[in-house]
XYZ file of C-alpha atoms in Angstrom:
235
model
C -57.448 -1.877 5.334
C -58.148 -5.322 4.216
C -60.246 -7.288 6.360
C -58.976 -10.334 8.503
C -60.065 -13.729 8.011
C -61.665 -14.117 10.673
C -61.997 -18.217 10.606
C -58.648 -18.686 9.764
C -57.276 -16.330 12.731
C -59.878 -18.323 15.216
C -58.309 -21.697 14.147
C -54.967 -20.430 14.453
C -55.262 -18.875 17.866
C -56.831 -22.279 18.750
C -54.304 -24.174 17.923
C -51.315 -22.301 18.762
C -52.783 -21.033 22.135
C -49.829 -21.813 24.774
C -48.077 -24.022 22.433
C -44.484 -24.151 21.036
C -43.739 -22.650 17.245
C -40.246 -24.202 16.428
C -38.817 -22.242 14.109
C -36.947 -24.462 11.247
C -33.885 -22.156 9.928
C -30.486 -23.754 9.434
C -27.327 -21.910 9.720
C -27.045 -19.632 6.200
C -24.852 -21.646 3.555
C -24.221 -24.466 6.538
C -24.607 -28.213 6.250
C -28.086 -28.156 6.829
C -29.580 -25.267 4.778
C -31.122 -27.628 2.133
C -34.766 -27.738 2.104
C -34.843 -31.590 2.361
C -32.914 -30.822 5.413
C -35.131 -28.124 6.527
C -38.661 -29.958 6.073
C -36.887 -33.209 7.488
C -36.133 -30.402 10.988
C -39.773 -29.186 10.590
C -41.593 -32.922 10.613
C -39.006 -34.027 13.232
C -40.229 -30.728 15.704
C -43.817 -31.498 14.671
C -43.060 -35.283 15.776
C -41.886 -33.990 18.883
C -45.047 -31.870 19.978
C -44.705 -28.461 18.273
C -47.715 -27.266 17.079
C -46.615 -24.586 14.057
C -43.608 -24.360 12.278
C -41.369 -20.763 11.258
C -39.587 -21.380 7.961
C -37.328 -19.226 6.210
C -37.854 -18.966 2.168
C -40.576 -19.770 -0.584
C -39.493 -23.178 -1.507
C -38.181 -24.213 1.784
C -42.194 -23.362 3.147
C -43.358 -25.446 0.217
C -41.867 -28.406 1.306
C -42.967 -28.005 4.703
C -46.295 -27.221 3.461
C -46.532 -29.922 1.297
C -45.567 -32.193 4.384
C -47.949 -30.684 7.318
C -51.490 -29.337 8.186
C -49.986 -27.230 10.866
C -49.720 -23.745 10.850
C -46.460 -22.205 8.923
C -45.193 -19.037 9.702
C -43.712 -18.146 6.536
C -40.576 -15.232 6.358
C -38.249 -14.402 3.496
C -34.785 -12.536 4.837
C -33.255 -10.132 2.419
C -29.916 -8.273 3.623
C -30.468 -4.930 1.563
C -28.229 -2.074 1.008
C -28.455 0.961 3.367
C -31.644 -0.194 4.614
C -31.371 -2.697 8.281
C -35.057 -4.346 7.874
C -34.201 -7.974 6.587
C -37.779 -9.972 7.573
C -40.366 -9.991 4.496
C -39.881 -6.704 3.101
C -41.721 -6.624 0.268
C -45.111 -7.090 -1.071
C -44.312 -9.789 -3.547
C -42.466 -11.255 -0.558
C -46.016 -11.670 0.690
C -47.453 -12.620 -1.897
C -44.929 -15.521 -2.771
C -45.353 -16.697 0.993
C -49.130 -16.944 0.848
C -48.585 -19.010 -2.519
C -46.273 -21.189 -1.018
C -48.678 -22.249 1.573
C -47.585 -20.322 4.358
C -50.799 -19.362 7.052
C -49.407 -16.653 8.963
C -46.492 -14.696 7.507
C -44.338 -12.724 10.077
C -42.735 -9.307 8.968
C -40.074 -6.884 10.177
C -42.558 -4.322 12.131
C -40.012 -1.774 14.123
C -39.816 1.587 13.508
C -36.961 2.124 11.592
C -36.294 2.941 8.038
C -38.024 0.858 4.997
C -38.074 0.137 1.782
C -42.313 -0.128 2.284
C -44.348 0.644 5.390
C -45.945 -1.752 7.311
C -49.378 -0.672 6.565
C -48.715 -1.894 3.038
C -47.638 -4.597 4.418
C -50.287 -5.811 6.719
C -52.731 -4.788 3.625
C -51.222 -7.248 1.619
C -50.901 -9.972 4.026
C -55.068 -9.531 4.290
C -55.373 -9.493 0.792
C -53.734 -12.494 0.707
C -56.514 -14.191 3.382
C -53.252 -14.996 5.574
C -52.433 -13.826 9.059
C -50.011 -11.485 10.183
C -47.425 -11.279 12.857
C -45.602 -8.364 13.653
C -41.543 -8.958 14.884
C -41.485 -6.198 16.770
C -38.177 -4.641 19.490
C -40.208 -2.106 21.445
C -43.612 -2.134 23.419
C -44.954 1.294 21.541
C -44.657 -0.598 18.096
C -46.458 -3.140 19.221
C -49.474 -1.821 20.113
C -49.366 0.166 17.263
C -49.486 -2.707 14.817
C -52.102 -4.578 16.904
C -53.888 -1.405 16.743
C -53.614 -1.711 12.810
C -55.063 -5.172 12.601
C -52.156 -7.286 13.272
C -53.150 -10.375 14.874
C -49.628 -11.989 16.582
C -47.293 -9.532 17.939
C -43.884 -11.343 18.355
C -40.696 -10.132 20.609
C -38.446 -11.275 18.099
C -36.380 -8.438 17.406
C -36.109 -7.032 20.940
C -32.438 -6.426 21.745
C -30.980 -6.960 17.936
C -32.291 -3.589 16.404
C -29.854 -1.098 18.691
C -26.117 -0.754 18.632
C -25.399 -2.603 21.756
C -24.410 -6.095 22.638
C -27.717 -9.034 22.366
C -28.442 -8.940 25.947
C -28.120 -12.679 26.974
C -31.924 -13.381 28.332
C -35.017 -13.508 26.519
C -37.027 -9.994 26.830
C -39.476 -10.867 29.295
C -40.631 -7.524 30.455
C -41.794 -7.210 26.925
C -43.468 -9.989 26.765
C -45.222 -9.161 30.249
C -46.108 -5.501 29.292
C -47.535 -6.545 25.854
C -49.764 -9.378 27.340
C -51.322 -6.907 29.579
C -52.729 -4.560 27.128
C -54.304 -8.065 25.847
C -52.149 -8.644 23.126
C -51.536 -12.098 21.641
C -47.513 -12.218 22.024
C -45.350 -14.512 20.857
C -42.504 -15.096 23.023
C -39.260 -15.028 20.619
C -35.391 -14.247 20.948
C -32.815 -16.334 23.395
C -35.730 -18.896 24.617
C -33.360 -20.993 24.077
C -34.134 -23.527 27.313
C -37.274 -25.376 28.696
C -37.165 -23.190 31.640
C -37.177 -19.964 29.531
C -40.025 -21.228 27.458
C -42.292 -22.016 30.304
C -41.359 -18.888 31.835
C -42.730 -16.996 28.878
C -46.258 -18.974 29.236
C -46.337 -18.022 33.010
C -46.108 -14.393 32.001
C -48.853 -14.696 29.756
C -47.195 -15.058 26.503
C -49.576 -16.580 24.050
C -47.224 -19.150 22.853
C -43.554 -18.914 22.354
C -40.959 -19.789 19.608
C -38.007 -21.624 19.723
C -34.798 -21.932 17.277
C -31.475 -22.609 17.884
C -31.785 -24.348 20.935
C -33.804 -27.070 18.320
C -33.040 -26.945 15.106
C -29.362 -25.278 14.743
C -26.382 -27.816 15.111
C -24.198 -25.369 14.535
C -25.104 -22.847 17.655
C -26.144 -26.471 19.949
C -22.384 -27.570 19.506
C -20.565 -24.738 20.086
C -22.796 -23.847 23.613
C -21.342 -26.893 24.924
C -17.405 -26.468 23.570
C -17.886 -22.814 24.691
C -18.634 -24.236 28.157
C -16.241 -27.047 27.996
C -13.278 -24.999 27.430
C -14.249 -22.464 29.576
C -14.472 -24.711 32.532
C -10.932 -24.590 33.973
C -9.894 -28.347 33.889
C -6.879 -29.699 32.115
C -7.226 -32.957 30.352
């Protein structure tokens, strides 16, 4: 196994210590998803008091790169046939991410069938003098890839890897259960208010990310018509 940069992962657990990541991804194929639109998001969360940034795609983190000092948290997405793992699942993914400027680069880490294991993965990441963050759905595959060298263990895929409805709040047992075996976890998935944000920090999450609730219109909008039309009164 590679070793960690050790300077880089003290800087970023400095700065992102109890802070907000907002994470910068526009609807696919929407209005938005251009990168002008997506670095214009990213500087506007930055503005705002967010202290790293998660952005979808090579040249979308270039932009954003090319814009910030903060701390990126670069992913790629791939839908692939026959296989469900869709965040950074390849090593040139990796590699592409690191080149693009990207500091810490976040990949699919559940246990569920791959197209290249997460060892690799995390290998590469190293190689690359980046640092790695594990989305993760369950508490045992968490510890395993903290175990492995992973520095940021993220609850981002808890309650979208089974074949059940998305339960409707955030996964905070997780969060709580992780933090207690001294892991650095990144609260992510449905923090989608103020109050569900601070929450997370309460229960010791090492910082938390949030999405739609910031940067997609799309999702924004359609809470409130959702809620408008579902409120009984007759105009």
């Amino acid at each position: 196994m590679s070793a960690i940069n050790r300077a880089l992962e003290k800087q970023l657990v400095n700065q992102l210590k109890g802070a907000l990541i907002a994470s910068c991804q526009p609807v696919d194929d929407g209005p938005m998803d251009k990168v002008e639109h997506v670095r214009a998001m990213a500087l506007a969360a930055i503005a705002g008091g967010a202290k790293g940034v998660r952005i979808e795609g090579v040249e979308n983190v270039k932009a954003v790169a090319a814009a910030t000092e903060l701390p990126i948290v670069g992913i790629i997405k791939r839908d692939l046939s026959g296989c469900p793992i869709r965040i950074t699942p390849f090593v040139d993914d990796i590699k592409m991410l690191a080149d693009a400027g990207a500091k810490i680069i976040a990949f699919d880490g559940t246990d569920r069938v791959r197209p290249v294991d997460v060892e690799t993965l995390l290998n590469t990441i190293h190689e690359c003098g980046c640092i790695a963050m594990a989305d993760c759905a369950e508490f045992e595959e968490g510890i395993k890839l903290a175990k492995l060298g992973c520095s940021f263990i993220g609850s981002t895929l808890s309650g979208y890897t089974q074949d059940q409805a998305v339960p409707e709040q955030p996964d905070y047992e997780l969060v709580e259960k992780w933090q207690l075996q001294g892991l650095k976890v990144v609260a992510e998935g449905r923090y989608n208010s103020p109050e569900r944000a601070a929450k997370a920090i309460e229960l010791g999450a090492f910082c938390v990310t949030v999405g739609s609730a910031i940067t997609r219109i799309e999702h924004i909008t359609q809470w409130f018509v959702t809620r408008i039309d579902g409120s009984g009164r007759k105009v």
